[in-house]
Coordinates of N, CA and C and ligand atoms in Angstrom, one line a residue:
M1 N 145.5 147.4 56.1 CA 144.6 147.7 57.2 C 144.3 149.2 57.2
M2 N 143.0 149.5 57.4 CA 142.6 150.8 57.2 C 141.6 151.2 58.3
L3 N 141.8 152.4 58.9 CA 140.9 152.9 59.8 C 140.3 154.2 59.2
I4 N 139.0 154.2 59.1 CA 138.3 155.4 58.6 C 137.6 156.1 59.8
I5 N 137.9 157.4 59.9 CA 137.3 158.2 61.0 C 136.7 159.4 60.3
Q6 N 135.4 159.5 60.3 CA 134.7 160.7 59.9 C 133.8 161.0 61.1
A7 N 134.2 162.0 61.9 CA 133.4 162.2 63.1 C 133.3 163.6 63.6
K8 N 132.2 164.0 64.1 CA 132.0 165.3 64.7 C 131.6 165.1 66.2
K9 N 132.2 165.8 67.1 CA 131.7 165.7 68.5 C 131.9 167.1 69.1
R10 N 130.8 167.5 69.7 CA 130.8 168.8 70.4 C 130.8 168.6 71.9
L11 N 131.8 169.2 72.6 CA 131.9 169.1 74.0 C 132.0 170.5 74.6
A12 N 130.9 171.0 75.2 CA 130.8 172.3 75.7 C 131.5 173.3 74.8
H13 N 132.7 173.8 75.1 CA 133.3 174.9 74.2 C 134.2 174.3 73.2
F14 N 134.2 173.0 73.0 CA 135.2 172.4 72.0 C 134.5 171.6 71.0
T15 N 134.9 171.7 69.8 CA 134.3 170.8 68.7 C 135.4 170.0 68.0
L16 N 135.3 168.7 68.0 CA 136.2 167.9 67.2 C 135.5 167.6 65.9
C17 N 136.3 167.8 64.8 CA 135.7 167.5 63.5 C 136.8 166.9 62.6
V18 N 136.8 165.6 62.4 CA 137.8 164.9 61.6 C 137.3 164.1 60.5
N19 N 138.0 164.0 59.4 CA 137.7 163.1 58.3 C 139.0 162.6 57.7
T20 N 139.3 161.4 58.1 CA 140.6 160.8 57.7 C 140.6 159.3 57.4
Q21 N 141.5 158.8 56.7 CA 141.7 157.4 56.6 C 143.2 157.1 56.9
L22 N 143.3 156.2 57.9 CA 144.7 155.9 58.3 C 145.1 154.5 57.8
A23 N 146.3 154.4 57.2 CA 146.7 153.1 56.7 C 147.0 152.2 57.8
C24 N 147.4 152.7 59.0 CA 147.7 151.9 60.2 C 148.7 150.8 59.9
E25 N 149.9 151.2 59.5 CA 151.0 150.2 59.4 C 152.0 150.7 60.4
G26 N 152.4 149.8 61.3 CA 153.4 150.2 62.3 C 152.8 151.2 63.3
V27 N 153.5 152.2 63.6 CA 153.0 153.2 64.5 C 152.6 154.5 63.8
T28 N 151.4 155.0 64.1 CA 150.9 156.3 63.6 C 150.8 157.2 64.8
A29 N 151.6 158.3 64.8 CA 151.5 159.2 66.0 C 150.4 160.2 65.8
V30 N 149.7 160.5 66.8 CA 148.7 161.7 66.8 C 149.4 162.7 67.7
L31 N 149.8 163.8 67.0 CA 150.6 164.8 67.6 C 149.9 166.1 67.7
G32 N 149.9 166.8 68.9 CA 149.2 168.1 69.0 C 149.4 168.7 70.3
V33 N 149.2 170.0 70.5 CA 149.4 170.6 71.8 C 148.3 170.2 72.7
S34 N 148.5 170.5 74.0 CA 147.5 170.2 75.0 C 146.1 170.8 74.6
G35 N 145.1 170.1 74.7 CA 143.7 170.6 74.4 C 143.4 170.6 72.9
S36 N 144.2 170.0 72.1 CA 143.9 170.0 70.6 C 142.9 168.9 70.2
G37 N 142.6 168.0 71.2 CA 141.6 167.0 70.9 C 142.1 165.6 70.7
K38 N 143.3 165.3 71.1 CA 143.9 164.0 70.9 C 143.2 162.9 71.6
T39 N 143.0 163.1 72.9 CA 142.3 162.1 73.8 C 140.8 162.0 73.3
T40 N 140.2 163.1 72.9 CA 138.8 163.0 72.4 C 138.8 162.1 71.2
L41 N 139.8 162.2 70.3 CA 139.8 161.4 69.1 C 140.0 159.9 69.5
I42 N 140.9 159.6 70.4 CA 141.2 158.3 70.8 C 139.9 157.6 71.4
N43 N 139.2 158.5 72.2 CA 138.0 157.9 72.9 C 136.8 157.7 71.9
L44 N 136.8 158.4 70.8 CA 135.8 158.2 69.7 C 136.1 156.9 69.0
I45 N 137.4 156.6 68.9 CA 137.8 155.3 68.2 C 137.5 154.1 69.1
N46 N 137.8 154.2 70.4 CA 137.6 153.0 71.3 C 136.2 152.9 71.8
G47 N 135.4 154.0 71.5 CA 133.9 153.9 71.9 C 133.6 154.5 73.3
L48 N 134.6 155.0 74.0 CA 134.3 155.6 75.3 C 133.5 156.9 75.1
T49 N 133.7 157.5 74.0 CA 132.9 158.7 73.6 C 132.1 158.4 72.3
K50 N 130.9 158.9 72.3 CA 130.1 158.6 71.1 C 130.1 159.9 70.2
P51 N 130.4 159.8 68.9 CA 130.3 161.0 68.1 C 128.9 161.5 68.0
D52 N 128.7 162.8 67.7 CA 127.4 163.2 67.4 C 126.9 162.7 66.1
Q53 N 127.9 162.5 65.2 CA 127.6 162.2 63.8 C 128.8 161.6 63.2
G54 N 128.7 160.6 62.3 CA 129.8 160.2 61.5 C 129.9 158.7 61.3
L55 N 131.1 158.2 60.9 CA 131.4 156.8 60.6 C 132.8 156.5 61.1
I56 N 132.8 155.4 61.8 CA 134.2 154.9 62.2 C 134.2 153.4 61.8
Q57 N 135.2 153.1 61.0 CA 135.2 151.8 60.3 C 136.7 151.2 60.3
W58 N 136.8 150.0 60.7 CA 138.1 149.3 60.7 C 138.0 148.2 59.6
N59 N 138.8 148.3 58.6 CA 138.7 147.4 57.4 C 137.2 147.3 57.0
N60 N 136.6 146.1 57.0 CA 135.2 146.1 56.6 C 134.3 146.1 57.8
T61 N 134.8 146.3 59.0 CA 133.9 146.3 60.2 C 133.5 147.7 60.6
I62 N 132.2 147.9 60.6 CA 131.7 149.3 61.0 C 131.6 149.3 62.5
L63 N 132.3 150.3 63.2 CA 132.2 150.4 64.6 C 131.2 151.4 65.1
F64 N 131.0 152.4 64.2 CA 130.0 153.4 64.5 C 129.5 154.0 63.2
D65 N 128.2 154.2 63.1 CA 127.7 154.8 61.8 C 126.3 155.4 62.2
T66 N 126.2 156.7 62.1 CA 125.0 157.4 62.5 C 123.9 157.1 61.5
E67 N 124.3 157.0 60.2 CA 123.3 156.8 59.2 C 122.5 155.5 59.4
N68 N 123.2 154.4 59.8 CA 122.6 153.1 60.0 C 122.4 152.8 61.5
S69 N 122.5 153.8 62.3 CA 122.3 153.6 63.8 C 123.1 152.5 64.4
I70 N 124.4 152.4 64.0 CA 125.3 151.4 64.5 C 126.2 152.0 65.6
F71 N 126.3 151.4 66.7 CA 127.2 151.8 67.8 C 127.7 150.5 68.5
I72 N 128.9 150.1 68.1 CA 129.5 148.9 68.7 C 130.1 149.4 70.1
P73 N 129.7 148.8 71.2 CA 130.2 149.2 72.5 C 131.7 148.9 72.6
P74 N 132.4 149.7 73.5 CA 133.9 149.5 73.6 C 134.3 148.1 73.8
E75 N 133.6 147.3 74.6 CA 134.1 146.0 75.0 C 133.9 145.0 73.8
R76 N 133.2 145.4 72.7 CA 133.1 144.5 71.6 C 133.8 145.1 70.3
R77 N 134.6 146.1 70.6 CA 135.4 146.7 69.4 C 136.7 146.0 69.2
H78 N 137.2 145.2 70.2 CA 138.5 144.6 70.1 C 139.6 145.6 69.8
I79 N 139.6 146.6 70.6 CA 140.7 147.6 70.5 C 141.3 147.7 71.8
G80 N 142.7 147.6 71.9 CA 143.4 147.7 73.1 C 143.7 149.2 73.4
T81 N 143.4 149.7 74.6 CA 143.8 151.0 74.9 C 144.8 151.0 76.1
V82 N 145.9 151.8 76.0 CA 146.8 152.0 77.1 C 146.8 153.5 77.5
F83 N 146.4 153.7 78.7 CA 146.2 155.1 79.1 C 147.4 155.8 79.7
Q84 N 147.3 157.0 80.1 CA 148.5 157.8 80.6 C 149.0 157.1 81.9
E85 N 148.1 156.6 82.7 CA 148.5 155.9 83.9 C 148.0 154.5 83.8
A86 N 148.8 153.6 84.3 CA 148.5 152.1 84.2 C 147.3 151.9 85.1
L87 N 146.2 151.3 84.6 CA 145.0 151.0 85.4 C 145.0 149.5 85.6
L88 N 145.7 149.0 86.7 CA 145.7 147.6 87.0 C 144.8 147.3 88.2
F89 N 144.3 146.1 88.3 CA 143.6 145.7 89.5 C 144.6 145.6 90.6
P90 N 144.4 146.4 91.7 CA 145.4 146.4 92.8 C 145.5 145.1 93.6
H91 N 144.3 144.4 93.6 CA 144.2 143.2 94.4 C 144.6 141.9 93.7
Y92 N 144.9 142.1 92.4 CA 145.4 140.9 91.6 C 146.9 141.0 91.4
K93 N 147.5 139.8 91.4 CA 148.9 139.8 91.0 C 149.0 140.1 89.5
V94 N 150.2 140.4 89.1 CA 150.5 140.7 87.7 C 149.9 139.6 86.7
I95 N 150.2 138.4 87.1 CA 149.7 137.3 86.2 C 148.2 137.3 86.0
N96 N 147.5 137.6 87.1 CA 146.0 137.6 87.0 C 145.5 138.9 86.3
N97 N 146.3 140.0 86.5 CA 145.9 141.2 85.7 C 146.1 140.9 84.2
L98 N 147.1 140.1 83.9 CA 147.4 139.8 82.4 C 146.3 138.8 81.9
T99 N 145.9 137.9 82.7 CA 145.0 136.8 82.1 C 143.5 137.2 82.3
Y100 N 143.2 138.3 83.0 CA 141.8 138.6 83.3 C 141.0 138.7 82.0
G101 N 141.5 139.5 81.1 CA 140.6 139.7 79.9 C 141.3 139.0 78.6
M102 N 142.1 138.0 78.9 CA 142.9 137.4 77.8 C 141.9 136.6 76.9
A103 N 142.1 136.9 75.6 CA 141.3 136.2 74.6 C 141.9 134.7 74.5
P104 N 141.0 133.7 74.3 CA 141.5 132.3 74.3 C 142.6 132.1 73.2
H105 N 142.4 132.8 72.1 CA 143.4 132.5 71.0 C 144.8 133.2 71.3
M106 N 144.8 134.0 72.4 CA 146.1 134.7 72.7 C 146.9 133.9 73.7
Q107 N 146.3 132.8 74.2 CA 147.0 132.0 75.2 C 148.4 131.5 74.7
R108 N 148.4 131.1 73.4 CA 149.6 130.6 72.9 C 150.7 131.7 72.6
R109 N 150.3 132.9 72.7 CA 151.2 134.0 72.5 C 151.7 134.6 73.9
F110 N 151.2 134.1 75.0 CA 151.5 134.6 76.3 C 153.0 134.8 76.5
D111 N 153.7 133.7 76.3 CA 155.2 133.7 76.6 C 155.9 134.7 75.8
E112 N 155.5 134.7 74.5 CA 156.2 135.7 73.6 C 156.0 137.1 74.0
I113 N 154.7 137.4 74.4 CA 154.4 138.8 74.8 C 155.1 139.2 76.1
I114 N 155.1 138.3 77.1 CA 155.7 138.7 78.4 C 157.2 138.8 78.2
D115 N 157.8 138.0 77.3 CA 159.2 138.1 77.1 C 159.6 139.4 76.3
V116 N 158.8 139.8 75.3 CA 159.1 141.1 74.6 C 159.1 142.2 75.6
L117 N 158.1 142.2 76.5 CA 158.0 143.3 77.5 C 158.8 143.1 78.7
N118 N 159.5 142.0 78.8 CA 160.4 141.7 79.9 C 159.7 141.8 81.3
I119 N 158.6 141.1 81.4 CA 157.8 141.2 82.6 C 157.6 139.8 83.3
R120 N 158.4 138.8 82.8 CA 158.2 137.5 83.4 C 158.6 137.5 84.9
N121 N 159.6 138.2 85.3 CA 160.0 138.3 86.7 C 159.0 139.0 87.6
L122 N 158.0 139.6 87.0 CA 157.0 140.4 87.8 C 155.7 139.7 88.0
L123 N 155.6 138.5 87.4 CA 154.3 137.8 87.4 C 153.6 137.6 88.8
N124 N 154.5 137.4 89.8 CA 153.9 137.1 91.1 C 153.8 138.3 92.0
R125 N 154.1 139.5 91.5 CA 154.0 140.7 92.3 C 152.6 141.3 92.2
Y126 N 152.3 142.1 93.2 CA 151.1 143.0 93.1 C 151.4 144.3 92.5
P127 N 150.5 145.0 91.9 CA 150.8 146.3 91.2 C 151.5 147.3 92.2
A128 N 151.2 147.3 93.4 CA 151.8 148.2 94.4 C 153.3 148.0 94.5
M129 N 153.8 146.8 94.1 CA 155.2 146.4 94.2 C 155.9 146.7 92.8
L130 N 155.3 147.5 91.9 CA 155.9 147.7 90.6 C 156.3 149.2 90.5
S131 N 157.3 149.5 89.7 CA 157.6 150.9 89.3 C 156.6 151.4 88.3
G132 N 156.6 152.7 88.0 CA 155.7 153.2 87.0 C 155.9 152.6 85.6
G133 N 157.2 152.4 85.3 CA 157.5 151.8 84.0 C 157.1 150.4 83.9
E134 N 157.3 149.6 85.0 CA 156.9 148.2 85.0 C 155.4 148.1 84.9
K135 N 154.6 149.0 85.6 CA 153.2 149.0 85.5 C 152.7 149.2 84.1
Q136 N 153.3 150.2 83.4 CA 152.9 150.4 82.0 C 153.2 149.2 81.1
R137 N 154.3 148.5 81.4 CA 154.6 147.4 80.5 C 153.6 146.3 80.8
V138 N 153.1 146.1 82.0 CA 152.1 145.1 82.3 C 150.8 145.6 81.6
S139 N 150.5 146.9 81.7 CA 149.3 147.4 81.0 C 149.3 147.1 79.5
I140 N 150.5 147.3 78.9 CA 150.6 147.0 77.5 C 150.4 145.5 77.2
G141 N 151.0 144.7 78.1 CA 150.8 143.2 78.0 C 149.4 142.8 78.1
R142 N 148.7 143.4 79.0 CA 147.3 143.1 79.2 C 146.4 143.5 78.0
A143 N 146.7 144.7 77.5 CA 146.0 145.1 76.3 C 146.3 144.2 75.1
L144 N 147.5 143.8 74.9 CA 147.8 142.9 73.8 C 147.2 141.5 74.0
L145 N 147.1 141.0 75.2 CA 146.6 139.7 75.4 C 145.1 139.6 75.3
S146 N 144.4 140.8 75.2 CA 143.0 140.8 75.0 C 142.7 140.5 73.5
G147 N 143.8 140.4 72.7 CA 143.7 140.1 71.2 C 143.1 141.2 70.4
P148 N 143.6 142.4 70.6 CA 143.0 143.5 69.8 C 143.3 143.6 68.4
R149 N 142.4 144.3 67.6 CA 142.7 144.5 66.2 C 143.9 145.4 66.1
F150 N 143.9 146.4 67.0 CA 145.1 147.4 67.0 C 145.1 148.0 68.4
L151 N 146.2 148.7 68.7 CA 146.4 149.3 70.0 C 146.3 150.9 69.9
L152 N 145.7 151.5 70.9 CA 145.7 152.9 71.1 C 146.5 153.2 72.3
M153 N 147.5 154.1 72.2 CA 148.3 154.5 73.4 C 148.1 156.0 73.6
D154 N 147.6 156.4 74.7 CA 147.3 157.8 75.0 C 148.4 158.3 75.9
E155 N 149.4 158.9 75.4 CA 150.6 159.4 76.1 C 151.0 158.4 77.2
P156 N 151.5 157.3 76.8 CA 151.8 156.2 77.7 C 153.0 156.5 78.6
L157 N 153.8 157.5 78.2 CA 155.0 157.8 78.9 C 154.8 158.9 79.9
S158 N 153.7 159.6 79.9 CA 153.6 160.9 80.6 C 153.7 160.8 82.1
A159 N 153.5 159.7 82.7 CA 153.6 159.6 84.2 C 155.0 159.2 84.6
L160 N 156.0 159.0 83.6 CA 157.3 158.5 83.9 C 158.4 159.5 83.9
D161 N 159.5 159.3 84.7 CA 160.6 160.1 84.6 C 161.4 159.9 83.4
M162 N 162.4 160.7 83.1 CA 163.1 160.7 81.8 C 163.7 159.3 81.5
P163 N 164.5 158.7 82.4 CA 165.1 157.4 82.1 C 164.1 156.4 81.8
R164 N 163.0 156.4 82.6 CA 161.9 155.4 82.3 C 161.2 155.6 81.0
K165 N 161.0 156.9 80.7 CA 160.4 157.2 79.4 C 161.2 156.6 78.2
K166 N 162.5 156.8 78.3 CA 163.4 156.2 77.3 C 163.3 154.7 77.2
E167 N 163.3 154.1 78.4 CA 163.2 152.6 78.5 C 161.9 152.1 77.9
L168 N 160.8 152.7 78.3 CA 159.5 152.2 77.8 C 159.4 152.4 76.3
L169 N 160.0 153.5 75.8 CA 159.9 153.7 74.4 C 160.7 152.6 73.6
T170 N 161.8 152.2 74.2 CA 162.6 151.1 73.6 C 161.7 149.8 73.6
Y171 N 161.0 149.6 74.7 CA 160.1 148.4 74.7 C 159.0 148.5 73.6
I172 N 158.5 149.7 73.5 CA 157.4 149.8 72.5 C 157.9 149.6 71.1
Q173 N 159.2 150.1 70.8 CA 159.8 149.9 69.5 C 160.0 148.4 69.2
K174 N 160.4 147.7 70.3 CA 160.6 146.3 70.2 C 159.3 145.5 69.8
L175 N 158.3 146.0 70.5 CA 157.0 145.4 70.3 C 156.5 145.6 68.8
V176 N 156.8 146.7 68.3 CA 156.4 147.0 66.9 C 157.1 146.1 66.0
Q177 N 158.4 145.8 66.3 CA 159.2 144.9 65.4 C 158.8 143.5 65.6
E178 N 158.5 143.0 66.8 CA 158.4 141.6 67.1 C 156.9 141.1 67.1
I179 N 156.0 142.0 67.5 CA 154.6 141.6 67.5 C 153.9 142.5 66.5
N180 N 153.4 141.9 65.5 CA 152.9 142.7 64.3 C 151.5 143.3 64.6
I181 N 151.5 144.4 65.3 CA 150.2 145.0 65.6 C 150.2 146.5 65.3
P182 N 149.2 147.1 64.6 CA 149.2 148.5 64.4 C 149.0 149.3 65.7
I183 N 149.7 150.4 65.8 CA 149.5 151.2 67.0 C 149.2 152.7 66.6
I184 N 148.3 153.2 67.3 CA 148.0 154.7 67.2 C 148.5 155.3 68.5
Y185 N 149.5 156.2 68.4 CA 150.2 156.6 69.6 C 150.1 158.1 69.8
V186 N 149.4 158.5 70.9 CA 149.2 160.0 71.1 C 150.3 160.6 71.9
T187 N 150.8 161.7 71.4 CA 151.9 162.4 72.2 C 151.8 163.9 71.9
H188 N 152.4 164.7 72.8 CA 152.6 166.1 72.4 C 154.1 166.4 72.2
N189 N 154.9 165.3 72.1 CA 156.3 165.4 72.0 C 156.8 165.0 70.7
M190 N 157.4 166.0 70.0 CA 157.9 165.7 68.6 C 158.9 164.6 68.5
N191 N 159.8 164.6 69.5 CA 160.9 163.6 69.5 C 160.4 162.2 69.7
E192 N 159.4 162.1 70.5 CA 158.8 160.7 70.7 C 158.2 160.3 69.3
A193 N 157.5 161.2 68.7 CA 156.8 160.9 67.4 C 157.9 160.5 66.4
R194 N 159.0 161.3 66.4 CA 160.1 161.1 65.4 C 160.7 159.7 65.6
Q195 N 160.9 159.3 66.9 CA 161.5 158.1 67.3 C 160.7 156.9 66.9
I196 N 159.4 157.0 67.1 CA 158.6 155.8 67.1 C 157.7 155.6 65.9
A197 N 157.3 156.7 65.3 CA 156.2 156.6 64.3 C 156.7 156.7 62.8
S198 N 156.0 155.9 62.0 CA 156.3 156.0 60.6 C 155.4 157.1 59.9
H199 N 154.2 157.3 60.5 CA 153.3 158.3 60.1 C 152.9 159.2 61.2
V200 N 152.6 160.5 60.9 CA 152.1 161.4 61.9 C 150.9 162.1 61.4
L201 N 150.0 162.3 62.4 CA 148.7 163.0 62.1 C 148.8 164.2 63.1
V202 N 148.6 165.4 62.6 CA 148.7 166.6 63.5 C 147.4 167.2 63.8
M203 N 147.1 167.3 65.1 CA 145.8 167.9 65.5 C 146.0 169.3 66.0
N204 N 145.0 170.2 65.7 CA 145.0 171.5 66.2 C 143.5 172.0 66.3
Q205 N 143.1 172.4 67.5 CA 141.8 172.9 67.7 C 140.7 172.0 67.2
G206 N 140.9 170.7 67.4 CA 139.8 169.7 67.1 C 139.8 169.3 65.6
E207 N 140.9 169.7 64.9 CA 140.9 169.3 63.5 C 142.3 168.7 63.2
I208 N 142.3 167.8 62.1 CA 143.6 167.3 61.6 C 144.1 168.3 60.6
I209 N 145.3 168.9 61.0 CA 145.8 170.0 60.1 C 146.9 169.5 59.1
N210 N 147.4 168.3 59.4 CA 148.4 167.7 58.5 C 148.6 166.2 58.8
S211 N 148.9 165.5 57.8 CA 149.3 164.1 58.1 C 150.1 163.5 56.9
G212 N 150.9 162.5 57.2 CA 151.8 162.0 56.2 C 153.0 161.3 56.9
P213 N 154.0 160.9 56.1 CA 155.2 160.3 56.6 C 155.9 161.2 57.7
T214 N 156.4 160.6 58.7 CA 156.9 161.4 59.9 C 157.9 162.5 59.5
A215 N 158.9 162.2 58.8 CA 160.0 163.2 58.5 C 159.3 164.4 57.7
Q216 N 158.5 164.1 56.8 CA 157.9 165.1 56.0 C 157.0 166.1 56.8
V217 N 156.2 165.5 57.7 CA 155.2 166.3 58.5 C 156.0 167.1 59.5
L218 N 157.0 166.5 60.1 CA 157.8 167.3 61.2 C 158.6 168.4 60.6
E219 N 158.9 168.3 59.3 CA 159.7 169.4 58.7 C 158.8 170.6 58.4
S220 N 157.5 170.5 58.5 CA 156.6 171.6 58.1 C 156.8 172.8 59.0
D221 N 156.4 173.9 58.5 CA 156.6 175.2 59.2 C 155.9 175.2 60.6
Y222 N 154.8 174.5 60.7 CA 154.0 174.4 61.9 C 154.9 174.1 63.1
F223 N 155.9 173.2 62.9 CA 156.7 172.7 64.0 C 158.0 173.5 64.2
K224 N 158.2 174.6 63.5 CA 159.4 175.4 63.6 C 159.6 175.9 65.1
D225 N 158.5 176.4 65.7 CA 158.7 177.0 67.0 C 158.4 175.9 68.1
W226 N 158.4 174.6 67.7 CA 158.3 173.6 68.7 C 159.6 173.2 69.3
L227 N 160.7 173.6 68.6 CA 162.0 173.1 68.9 C 162.7 173.9 70.1
Ligands
ATP301 N1 133.8 165.9 78.8 C1 134.2 167.1 78.4 N2 133.3 168.1 78.5 C2 133.7 169.3 78.0 N3 134.8 169.6 77.4 C3 135.7 168.6 77.3 C4 135.4 167.3 77.8 N4 136.5 166.5 77.5 C5 137.4 167.3 77.0 N5 137.0 168.6 76.8 C6 137.7 169.7 76.2 O1 138.0 169.3 74.9 C7 139.2 169.9 74.5 C8 140.1 168.7 74.0 O2 140.5 167.9 75.1 P1 141.4 166.6 74.9 O3 141.6 166.0 76.2 O4 140.9 165.8 73.8 O5 142.8 167.3 74.4 P2 144.2 166.7 74.3 O6 144.8 167.1 73.0 O7 144.2 165.2 74.5 O8 145.0 167.4 75.5 P3 146.1 166.8 76.5 O9 147.4 166.7 75.7 O10 146.2 168.0 77.5 O11 145.7 165.5 77.1 C9 139.8 170.6 75.7 O12 139.5 172.0 75.6 C10 139.0 170.0 76.9 O13 138.8 171.0 77.9

């Protein structure tokens, strides 16, 4: 599985310029300080932001290509995104939030997914009756049930307290082992990246300044003063 991202995007005083190919096996962490362009990169991949110029391709499927005027809209990219805060429909019970955008072929995996995420006991509750960690687990379930090619997670732990961060990270690790889906995981936390990712891509001022196997990248001089 291969994600090609060649993209330029100018946003007022910030320019993102990346040219990379991600093998997308297991979890790839996108690591960088605040303002380095991580969310901008994620939004170029899922189509919420349109590059000024470039090519975004998943295996043989072209999602964006300026040369051939191709722009597949977000809803047709089949990419699941989990945001910093869970965005659930407040007037729907968990079960209806989960089935709202469910792909027909994912129906048979419903039980497996809710068991991995341990949300079976929440199905009849409304989002207001859930903790932050539970809401994020439901968001992940909803994203998976839409039948995505891969998952983008944009700092999914950031709204949680420390014990819940640890708990959700454990669920995400379980997901990686039990549900075979590539994940691109944005974080500014080295330890999270170390714990969860097999590969890391480092962003700084809108550019990818390093990428490779996690241990190798995190040992580089760039991270010396992050500890
Ligand atoms: N719509 C926009 N218009 C103008 N500038 C923007 C816009 N969106 C983001 N930026 C700027 O682009 C830069 C990168 O933002 P981005 O959100 O991608 O960074 P980030 O690495 O995800 O940061 P954080 O970790 O704080 O979420 C920032 O300087 C931000 O102010």
